[in-house]
Amino acid sequence: MKNIFYIKGDHGSGSSWYRMDIPAHYLKGQYHTTCRVVMNNEKTDIELNEADLVIVQRQCHPDIKKFIRRKKAEGMKFLFEIDDNMWQYPFDNLARQYWTKERLNGMTEIVTLCHGVITTTPKMAEFLQSMNSNVYVIPNYIHKVRDIKNKQYDKETLTIGWAGSDTHKKDFTGSILQALIDIQEEISQPKIKLVFFGYIPEVMLGRAIYYKFAEPKHYLTQLAKLNFDIGIAPCELSEFNDYKSDIKFVEYGAVGAVTIASPIYPYEKVINGHNGMLVKDNSYQAWKTALNNLILHKLGRKTMTEEANDYARSRLIDRHYDEISKIYKEVMG
């Protein structure tokens, strides 16, 4: 039996759920591995002394750096886990206030100290290569996918939805919001219901239905209950967003929705016109045309929805045990 210790970068975020909680839970059951997930301020030396592998997520604290140096000398193995490019946060992003130069330097040192790094995409892996030569790509995996064989596509009311936190405020430009408003006002058959889950732009209050976010472990269940037909994934066209993953596309597909997304790198790599739709840019006309086409062409929407659901199914964690375990074993030696 191997002892794997996960030290999360935060509590209650999608990042900690997908990157730490899900692998720990499912590997524990499959491989009889002792997996413990904690915050960095909950760690205990007694438990850590028995760890074969410690996975640290988004850590920058000097105490973590000292701990890694000390335990490496005793033979303990470490992997660094990261899924966003903190070094590329735009200056006007709220998270940039936390990720100061000092913290980024501290995280860089920890990345360098670890025996390897796990990240979400080849693009992120390429960026991290200059800090650590052993970079492994493990996409975000999910734990459930909705069965959509009985989904209805010829409906009186079609639901267009978005799910995410208020960190995406800048992604909702005036042009994209106006396209949503006009589509809702101009199309009467089917009626258009707009739903926002987690965050809603102020201009959409009174026009759309708003639901508060759910805990990550309940997120897909709650998202499925909202019955999205079309899930939108607007993103600012920026270098930072190009380093993101395709998780929103996977989530929408998992609950039976077809995605319309901005043309950023992670979506360009997976959305092919048969399993979803990419807009050509973030202009009003591009978004309105894409929305209009999906709403009015139910057969095309049905095909895309089914293919997106199949893609999400390919990302179920239980299909990737060996892939993750192989990386852990390689690092542990």
mmCIF file of C-alpha atoms in Angstrom:
data_model
loop_
_atom_site.group_PDB
_atom_site.id
_atom_site.type_symbol
_atom_site.label_atom_id
_atom_site.label_comp_id
_atom_site.label_asym_id
_atom_site.label_seq_id
_atom_site.Cartn_x
_atom_site.Cartn_y
_atom_site.Cartn_z
ATOM 1 C CA MET A 1 0.000 0.000 0.000
ATOM 2 C CA LYS A 2 1.214 3.471 -0.900
ATOM 3 C CA ASN A 3 0.586 6.602 1.140
ATOM 4 C CA ILE A 4 -0.173 9.673 -0.950
ATOM 5 C CA PHE A 5 -0.691 13.021 0.732
ATOM 6 C CA TYR A 6 -2.437 15.875 -1.128
ATOM 7 C CA ILE A 7 -2.002 19.432 0.141
ATOM 8 C CA LYS A 8 -4.626 21.657 -1.489
ATOM 9 C CA GLY A 9 -4.014 25.233 -2.531
ATOM 10 C CA ASP A 10 -7.473 26.346 -1.391
ATOM 11 C CA HIS A 11 -10.696 24.995 0.003
ATOM 12 C CA GLY A 12 -13.937 24.656 -1.898
ATOM 13 C CA SER A 13 -12.809 25.676 -5.389
ATOM 14 C CA GLY A 14 -13.335 23.780 -8.614
ATOM 15 C CA SER A 15 -9.576 23.582 -8.975
ATOM 16 C CA SER A 16 -9.080 21.745 -5.681
ATOM 17 C CA TRP A 17 -12.031 19.463 -6.456
ATOM 18 C CA TYR A 18 -10.952 18.398 -9.937
ATOM 19 C CA ARG A 19 -7.208 18.336 -9.338
ATOM 20 C CA MET A 20 -7.000 16.941 -5.795
ATOM 21 C CA ASP A 21 -10.251 15.575 -4.363
ATOM 22 C CA ILE A 22 -11.402 13.514 -7.353
ATOM 23 C CA PRO A 23 -8.041 11.784 -8.015
ATOM 24 C CA ALA A 24 -7.542 11.097 -4.298
ATOM 25 C CA HIS A 25 -11.011 9.640 -3.820
ATOM 26 C CA TYR A 26 -11.052 7.403 -6.870
ATOM 27 C CA LEU A 27 -7.453 6.223 -6.695
ATOM 28 C CA LYS A 28 -7.984 5.278 -3.058
ATOM 29 C CA GLY A 29 -10.800 2.952 -3.997
ATOM 30 C CA GLN A 30 -9.139 1.490 -7.080
ATOM 31 C CA TYR A 31 -5.601 0.931 -5.867
ATOM 32 C CA HIS A 32 -6.039 0.610 -2.085
ATOM 33 C CA THR A 33 -3.977 3.750 -1.735
ATOM 34 C CA THR A 34 -4.074 5.768 1.438
ATOM 35 C CA CYS A 35 -4.956 9.257 0.237
ATOM 36 C CA ARG A 36 -5.324 12.239 2.528
ATOM 37 C CA VAL A 37 -6.389 15.662 1.266
ATOM 38 C CA VAL A 38 -5.798 18.676 3.507
ATOM 39 C CA MET A 39 -5.133 22.376 3.422
ATOM 40 C CA ASN A 40 -1.530 23.397 4.033
ATOM 41 C CA ASN A 41 -2.369 24.661 7.531
ATOM 42 C CA GLU A 42 -3.908 21.274 8.475
ATOM 43 C CA LYS A 43 -0.903 19.089 7.739
ATOM 44 C CA THR A 44 0.543 16.957 10.520
ATOM 45 C CA ASP A 45 4.149 15.822 10.637
ATOM 46 C CA ILE A 46 3.104 12.389 11.894
ATOM 47 C CA GLU A 47 1.037 11.689 8.763
ATOM 48 C CA LEU A 48 3.509 13.317 6.424
ATOM 49 C CA ASN A 49 6.399 11.303 7.810
ATOM 50 C CA GLU A 50 4.679 8.195 6.462
ATOM 51 C CA ALA A 51 3.947 9.602 3.000
ATOM 52 C CA ASP A 52 5.512 8.021 -0.079
ATOM 53 C CA LEU A 53 4.396 10.922 -2.274
ATOM 54 C CA VAL A 54 3.201 14.427 -1.423
ATOM 55 C CA ILE A 55 1.299 16.445 -4.037
ATOM 56 C CA VAL A 56 1.285 20.171 -3.337
ATOM 57 C CA GLN A 57 -1.118 22.465 -5.166
ATOM 58 C CA ARG A 58 -0.460 26.143 -5.917
ATOM 59 C CA GLN A 59 1.852 26.503 -2.923
ATOM 60 C CA CYS A 60 4.118 29.503 -2.392
ATOM 61 C CA HIS A 61 4.626 29.681 1.396
ATOM 62 C CA PRO A 62 8.227 29.612 2.726
ATOM 63 C CA ASP A 63 7.285 26.902 5.266
ATOM 64 C CA ILE A 64 6.267 24.562 2.445
ATOM 65 C CA LYS A 65 9.567 25.251 0.694
ATOM 66 C CA LYS A 66 11.536 24.418 3.861
ATOM 67 C CA PHE A 67 9.484 21.288 4.407
ATOM 68 C CA ILE A 68 10.136 20.026 0.860
ATOM 69 C CA ARG A 69 13.879 20.631 1.156
ATOM 70 C CA ARG A 70 14.056 18.749 4.445
ATOM 71 C CA LYS A 71 11.953 15.771 3.367
ATOM 72 C CA LYS A 72 13.597 15.449 -0.056
ATOM 73 C CA ALA A 73 16.879 14.857 1.739
ATOM 74 C CA GLU A 74 15.157 11.977 3.552
ATOM 75 C CA GLY A 75 13.899 10.441 0.313
ATOM 76 C CA MET A 76 10.321 11.694 0.179
ATOM 77 C CA LYS A 77 8.906 12.437 -3.306
ATOM 78 C CA PHE A 78 6.996 15.554 -4.315
ATOM 79 C CA LEU A 79 4.798 16.608 -7.220
ATOM 80 C CA PHE A 80 3.618 20.162 -7.786
ATOM 81 C CA GLU A 81 0.060 20.587 -9.086
ATOM 82 C CA ILE A 82 -1.078 23.678 -11.008
ATOM 83 C CA ASP A 83 -3.854 24.331 -13.520
ATOM 84 C CA ASP A 84 -3.731 28.099 -14.136
ATOM 85 C CA ASN A 85 -0.870 30.280 -15.281
ATOM 86 C CA MET A 86 -0.581 32.604 -12.290
ATOM 87 C CA TRP A 87 2.495 34.210 -13.843
ATOM 88 C CA GLN A 88 0.288 35.533 -16.657
ATOM 89 C CA TYR A 89 -2.573 37.013 -14.632
ATOM 90 C CA PRO A 90 -3.669 40.341 -16.202
ATOM 91 C CA PHE A 91 -2.909 43.323 -13.985
ATOM 92 C CA ASP A 92 -6.610 44.154 -13.635
ATOM 93 C CA ASN A 93 -7.529 40.597 -12.561
ATOM 94 C CA LEU A 94 -8.575 40.462 -8.886
ATOM 95 C CA ALA A 95 -6.407 37.390 -8.298
ATOM 96 C CA ARG A 96 -3.338 39.430 -9.252
ATOM 97 C CA GLN A 97 -3.701 41.218 -5.910
ATOM 98 C CA TYR A 98 -2.900 37.937 -4.167
ATOM 99 C CA TRP A 99 -0.282 36.665 -6.586
ATOM 100 C CA THR A 100 2.331 39.292 -5.845
ATOM 101 C CA LYS A 101 5.859 39.099 -7.218
ATOM 102 C CA GLU A 102 7.038 37.684 -3.879
ATOM 103 C CA ARG A 103 4.457 34.883 -3.915
ATOM 104 C CA LEU A 104 5.124 34.083 -7.571
ATOM 105 C CA ASN A 105 8.851 33.843 -6.858
ATOM 106 C CA GLY A 106 8.121 31.556 -3.920
ATOM 107 C CA MET A 107 5.926 29.320 -6.078
ATOM 108 C CA THR A 108 8.590 29.212 -8.803
ATOM 109 C CA GLU A 109 11.135 27.982 -6.252
ATOM 110 C CA ILE A 110 8.761 25.261 -5.049
ATOM 111 C CA VAL A 111 8.021 24.140 -8.624
ATOM 112 C CA THR A 112 11.766 23.846 -9.172
ATOM 113 C CA LEU A 113 12.272 21.847 -5.956
ATOM 114 C CA CYS A 114 9.653 19.185 -6.690
ATOM 115 C CA HIS A 115 10.450 15.947 -8.500
ATOM 116 C CA GLY A 116 7.873 16.795 -11.135
ATOM 117 C CA VAL A 117 4.866 18.945 -12.033
ATOM 118 C CA ILE A 118 1.327 17.963 -13.005
ATOM 119 C CA THR A 119 -0.734 20.364 -15.096
ATOM 120 C CA THR A 120 -3.814 20.357 -17.318
ATOM 121 C CA THR A 121 -2.748 21.123 -20.889
ATOM 122 C CA PRO A 122 0.244 20.788 -23.237
ATOM 123 C CA LYS A 123 0.431 24.585 -23.432
ATOM 124 C CA MET A 124 0.779 24.884 -19.651
ATOM 125 C CA ALA A 125 3.313 22.041 -19.698
ATOM 126 C CA GLU A 126 5.420 23.907 -22.249
ATOM 127 C CA PHE A 127 5.409 27.022 -20.065
ATOM 128 C CA LEU A 128 6.469 25.056 -16.974
ATOM 129 C CA GLN A 129 9.333 23.217 -18.688
ATOM 130 C CA SER A 130 11.745 26.057 -17.936
ATOM 131 C CA MET A 131 11.132 25.563 -14.185
ATOM 132 C CA ASN A 132 11.047 21.761 -14.036
ATOM 133 C CA SER A 133 11.951 19.297 -16.791
ATOM 134 C CA ASN A 134 9.557 16.612 -15.514
ATOM 135 C CA VAL A 135 6.113 17.936 -16.459
ATOM 136 C CA TYR A 136 3.120 15.604 -16.767
ATOM 137 C CA VAL A 137 -0.222 16.459 -18.368
ATOM 138 C CA ILE A 138 -3.343 15.150 -16.640
ATOM 139 C CA PRO A 139 -6.541 16.794 -17.958
ATOM 140 C CA ASN A 140 -9.433 17.568 -15.649
ATOM 141 C CA TYR A 141 -11.479 14.414 -15.192
ATOM 142 C CA ILE A 142 -15.063 14.217 -13.975
ATOM 143 C CA HIS A 143 -16.898 11.619 -11.917
ATOM 144 C CA LYS A 144 -20.324 11.486 -13.571
ATOM 145 C CA VAL A 145 -22.024 12.032 -16.943
ATOM 146 C CA ARG A 146 -25.746 12.384 -17.542
ATOM 147 C CA ASP A 147 -27.559 9.852 -19.739
ATOM 148 C CA ILE A 148 -29.211 11.972 -22.458
ATOM 149 C CA LYS A 149 -30.852 9.305 -24.630
ATOM 150 C CA ASN A 150 -34.306 10.669 -23.705
ATOM 151 C CA LYS A 151 -33.416 14.353 -24.035
ATOM 152 C CA GLN A 152 -35.993 16.431 -25.917
ATOM 153 C CA TYR A 153 -34.846 18.850 -28.617
ATOM 154 C CA ASP A 154 -38.192 20.067 -29.974
ATOM 155 C CA LYS A 155 -39.217 22.157 -26.977
ATOM 156 C CA GLU A 156 -41.456 25.169 -26.394
ATOM 157 C CA THR A 157 -38.784 26.741 -24.183
ATOM 158 C CA LEU A 158 -35.041 26.467 -24.747
ATOM 159 C CA THR A 159 -32.614 27.159 -21.899
ATOM 160 C CA ILE A 160 -29.396 29.039 -22.615
ATOM 161 C CA GLY A 161 -27.165 29.047 -19.567
ATOM 162 C CA TRP A 162 -23.832 29.956 -18.099
ATOM 163 C CA ALA A 163 -22.112 28.544 -15.025
ATOM 164 C CA GLY A 164 -19.090 30.009 -13.269
ATOM 165 C CA SER A 165 -17.814 32.429 -10.656
ATOM 166 C CA ASP A 166 -17.488 36.212 -10.649
ATOM 167 C CA THR A 167 -13.854 35.862 -11.703
ATOM 168 C CA HIS A 168 -15.320 35.777 -15.232
ATOM 169 C CA LYS A 169 -16.803 39.288 -15.145
ATOM 170 C CA LYS A 170 -14.479 40.557 -17.868
ATOM 171 C CA ASP A 171 -15.490 37.722 -20.176
ATOM 172 C CA PHE A 172 -18.983 39.150 -20.483
ATOM 173 C CA THR A 173 -18.497 42.094 -22.817
ATOM 174 C CA GLY A 174 -21.316 44.467 -23.692
ATOM 175 C CA SER A 175 -21.491 42.937 -27.173
ATOM 176 C CA ILE A 176 -21.975 39.384 -25.888
ATOM 177 C CA LEU A 177 -24.576 40.442 -23.329
ATOM 178 C CA GLN A 178 -26.485 42.446 -25.936
ATOM 179 C CA ALA A 179 -26.516 39.433 -28.257
ATOM 180 C CA LEU A 180 -28.108 37.366 -25.465
ATOM 181 C CA ILE A 181 -30.682 40.059 -24.734
ATOM 182 C CA ASP A 182 -31.641 40.491 -28.390
ATOM 183 C CA ILE A 183 -31.898 36.745 -29.002
ATOM 184 C CA GLN A 184 -34.268 36.445 -26.055
ATOM 185 C CA GLU A 185 -36.405 39.345 -27.264
ATOM 186 C CA GLU A 186 -36.465 38.479 -30.968
ATOM 187 C CA ILE A 187 -37.053 34.719 -30.939
ATOM 188 C CA SER A 188 -40.485 33.579 -29.808
ATOM 189 C CA GLN A 189 -40.489 30.005 -31.095
ATOM 190 C CA PRO A 190 -39.033 28.455 -29.062
ATOM 191 C CA LYS A 191 -39.125 30.813 -26.096
ATOM 192 C CA ILE A 192 -35.682 31.550 -24.700
ATOM 193 C CA LYS A 193 -34.936 31.213 -20.997
ATOM 194 C CA LEU A 194 -31.623 32.610 -19.791
ATOM 195 C CA VAL A 195 -30.040 31.084 -16.682
ATOM 196 C CA PHE A 196 -26.908 32.117 -14.765
ATOM 197 C CA PHE A 197 -25.423 29.766 -12.189
ATOM 198 C CA GLY A 198 -22.865 31.229 -9.775
ATOM 199 C CA TYR A 199 -22.560 34.757 -11.154
ATOM 200 C CA ILE A 200 -24.857 37.044 -13.101
ATOM 201 C CA PRO A 201 -23.903 40.313 -14.823
ATOM 202 C CA GLU A 202 -25.889 43.232 -13.473
ATOM 203 C CA VAL A 203 -27.515 44.000 -16.825
ATOM 204 C CA MET A 204 -29.050 40.511 -16.859
ATOM 205 C CA LEU A 205 -30.896 40.937 -13.560
ATOM 206 C CA GLY A 206 -34.598 40.739 -14.289
ATOM 207 C CA ARG A 207 -33.945 39.175 -17.686
ATOM 208 C CA ALA A 208 -32.374 35.906 -16.536
ATOM 209 C CA ILE A 209 -32.892 33.449 -13.697
ATOM 210 C CA TYR A 210 -30.033 33.348 -11.200
ATOM 211 C CA TYR A 211 -28.946 30.435 -9.005
ATOM 212 C CA LYS A 212 -26.262 30.558 -6.345
ATOM 213 C CA PHE A 213 -23.208 28.377 -6.829
ATOM 214 C CA ALA A 214 -23.074 24.875 -5.369
ATOM 215 C CA GLU A 215 -20.203 23.203 -3.569
ATOM 216 C CA PRO A 216 -17.849 21.552 -6.084
ATOM 217 C CA LYS A 217 -18.866 18.026 -5.073
ATOM 218 C CA HIS A 218 -22.520 18.882 -5.824
ATOM 219 C CA TYR A 219 -21.808 21.132 -8.811
ATOM 220 C CA LEU A 220 -22.494 18.726 -11.703
ATOM 221 C CA THR A 221 -25.632 17.424 -10.002
ATOM 222 C CA GLN A 222 -27.000 20.947 -9.570
ATOM 223 C CA LEU A 223 -25.949 21.966 -13.072
ATOM 224 C CA ALA A 224 -27.821 18.983 -14.523
ATOM 225 C CA LYS A 225 -30.986 20.057 -12.700
ATOM 226 C CA LEU A 226 -30.941 23.394 -14.556
ATOM 227 C CA ASN A 227 -31.455 21.547 -17.849
ATOM 228 C CA PHE A 228 -29.288 23.709 -20.076
ATOM 229 C CA ASP A 229 -29.819 23.133 -23.789
ATOM 230 C CA ILE A 230 -27.039 25.521 -24.775
ATOM 231 C CA GLY A 231 -24.125 26.369 -22.496
ATOM 232 C CA ILE A 232 -22.168 29.512 -23.270
ATOM 233 C CA ALA A 233 -18.442 29.881 -22.601
ATOM 234 C CA PRO A 234 -17.417 33.457 -23.394
ATOM 235 C CA CYS A 235 -13.773 34.232 -22.670
ATOM 236 C CA GLU A 236 -11.687 37.324 -23.076
ATOM 237 C CA LEU A 237 -9.140 36.739 -25.826
ATOM 238 C CA SER A 238 -6.001 36.932 -23.711
ATOM 239 C CA GLU A 239 -2.757 35.077 -23.119
ATOM 240 C CA PHE A 240 -3.907 34.117 -19.631
ATOM 241 C CA ASN A 241 -7.088 32.447 -20.926
ATOM 242 C CA ASP A 242 -5.123 30.544 -23.565
ATOM 243 C CA TYR A 243 -3.502 28.620 -20.696
ATOM 244 C CA LYS A 244 -6.852 27.507 -19.269
ATOM 245 C CA SER A 245 -8.387 24.057 -19.666
ATOM 246 C CA ASP A 246 -11.496 22.900 -21.539
ATOM 247 C CA ILE A 247 -13.359 21.986 -18.338
ATOM 248 C CA LYS A 248 -16.430 24.144 -19.014
ATOM 249 C CA PHE A 249 -16.943 22.371 -22.341
ATOM 250 C CA VAL A 250 -16.615 19.027 -20.546
ATOM 251 C CA GLU A 251 -19.071 20.071 -17.816
ATOM 252 C CA TYR A 252 -21.677 21.301 -20.282
ATOM 253 C CA GLY A 253 -21.342 18.113 -22.324
ATOM 254 C CA ALA A 254 -21.643 16.006 -19.181
ATOM 255 C CA VAL A 255 -25.067 17.468 -18.352
ATOM 256 C CA GLY A 256 -26.412 17.342 -21.904
ATOM 257 C CA ALA A 257 -25.783 20.849 -23.195
ATOM 258 C CA VAL A 258 -24.071 21.951 -26.380
ATOM 259 C CA THR A 259 -21.392 24.631 -26.008
ATOM 260 C CA ILE A 260 -20.879 27.931 -27.791
ATOM 261 C CA ALA A 261 -17.407 29.188 -26.896
ATOM 262 C CA SER A 262 -14.961 31.981 -27.580
ATOM 263 C CA PRO A 263 -12.018 30.977 -29.796
ATOM 264 C CA ILE A 264 -9.377 30.571 -27.097
ATOM 265 C CA TYR A 265 -6.706 27.858 -27.257
ATOM 266 C CA PRO A 266 -8.292 25.194 -24.974
ATOM 267 C CA TYR A 267 -11.604 25.279 -26.858
ATOM 268 C CA GLU A 268 -9.993 25.443 -30.289
ATOM 269 C CA LYS A 269 -8.260 22.138 -29.472
ATOM 270 C CA VAL A 270 -11.460 20.193 -28.713
ATOM 271 C CA ILE A 271 -14.503 21.906 -30.276
ATOM 272 C CA ASN A 272 -14.681 20.903 -33.920
ATOM 273 C CA GLY A 273 -18.070 22.051 -35.197
ATOM 274 C CA HIS A 274 -19.541 18.575 -34.666
ATOM 275 C CA ASN A 275 -19.512 18.579 -30.862
ATOM 276 C CA GLY A 276 -19.984 22.309 -30.256
ATOM 277 C CA MET A 277 -19.570 25.709 -31.824
ATOM 278 C CA LEU A 278 -16.749 28.239 -31.740
ATOM 279 C CA VAL A 279 -17.529 31.860 -32.524
ATOM 280 C CA LYS A 280 -15.031 33.529 -34.864
ATOM 281 C CA ASP A 281 -14.532 36.390 -32.408
ATOM 282 C CA ASN A 282 -16.283 38.067 -29.479
ATOM 283 C CA SER A 283 -18.269 40.506 -31.606
ATOM 284 C CA TYR A 284 -22.005 41.016 -31.250
ATOM 285 C CA GLN A 285 -22.692 39.580 -34.689
ATOM 286 C CA ALA A 286 -20.572 36.466 -34.181
ATOM 287 C CA TRP A 287 -22.311 35.573 -30.931
ATOM 288 C CA LYS A 288 -25.801 36.398 -32.176
ATOM 289 C CA THR A 289 -25.323 34.337 -35.340
ATOM 290 C CA ALA A 290 -24.002 31.325 -33.428
ATOM 291 C CA LEU A 291 -26.821 31.456 -30.896
ATOM 292 C CA ASN A 292 -29.423 31.869 -33.622
ATOM 293 C CA ASN A 293 -28.080 28.913 -35.595
ATOM 294 C CA LEU A 294 -28.094 26.543 -32.637
ATOM 295 C CA ILE A 295 -31.536 27.607 -31.467
ATOM 296 C CA LEU A 296 -33.248 27.208 -34.835
ATOM 297 C CA HIS A 297 -31.455 24.095 -36.113
ATOM 298 C CA LYS A 298 -32.577 21.431 -33.672
ATOM 299 C CA LEU A 299 -31.148 18.475 -35.629
ATOM 300 C CA GLY A 300 -27.699 20.026 -35.678
ATOM 301 C CA ARG A 301 -28.052 20.874 -31.995
ATOM 302 C CA LYS A 302 -29.036 17.269 -31.244
ATOM 303 C CA THR A 303 -25.971 15.875 -33.037
ATOM 304 C CA MET A 304 -23.620 18.324 -31.323
ATOM 305 C CA THR A 305 -25.150 17.618 -27.915
ATOM 306 C CA GLU A 306 -24.730 13.864 -28.319
ATOM 307 C CA GLU A 307 -21.122 14.176 -29.481
ATOM 308 C CA ALA A 308 -20.322 16.569 -26.629
ATOM 309 C CA ASN A 309 -21.839 14.094 -24.185
ATOM 310 C CA ASP A 310 -19.689 11.317 -25.646
ATOM 311 C CA TYR A 311 -16.605 13.514 -25.290
ATOM 312 C CA ALA A 312 -17.454 14.203 -21.640
ATOM 313 C CA ARG A 313 -17.871 10.465 -21.088
ATOM 314 C CA SER A 314 -14.323 9.946 -22.367
ATOM 315 C CA ARG A 315 -13.150 12.157 -19.502
ATOM 316 C CA LEU A 316 -14.642 10.060 -16.705
ATOM 317 C CA ILE A 317 -12.046 9.471 -13.996
ATOM 318 C CA ASP A 318 -12.691 5.726 -13.896
ATOM 319 C CA ARG A 319 -11.293 5.448 -17.428
ATOM 320 C CA HIS A 320 -7.997 7.009 -16.433
ATOM 321 C CA TYR A 321 -6.875 5.283 -13.238
ATOM 322 C CA ASP A 322 -3.876 3.673 -14.905
ATOM 323 C CA GLU A 323 -2.746 6.910 -16.527
ATOM 324 C CA ILE A 324 -2.608 8.761 -13.214
ATOM 325 C CA SER A 325 -1.213 5.833 -11.242
ATOM 326 C CA LYS A 326 1.578 5.365 -13.800
ATOM 327 C CA ILE A 327 2.778 8.941 -13.206
ATOM 328 C CA TYR A 328 2.685 8.537 -9.433
ATOM 329 C CA LYS A 329 4.614 5.256 -9.602
ATOM 330 C CA GLU A 330 7.212 6.747 -11.949
ATOM 331 C CA VAL A 331 7.895 9.585 -9.518
ATOM 332 C CA MET A 332 7.972 7.308 -6.473
ATOM 333 C CA GLY A 333 10.381 4.948 -8.264
#
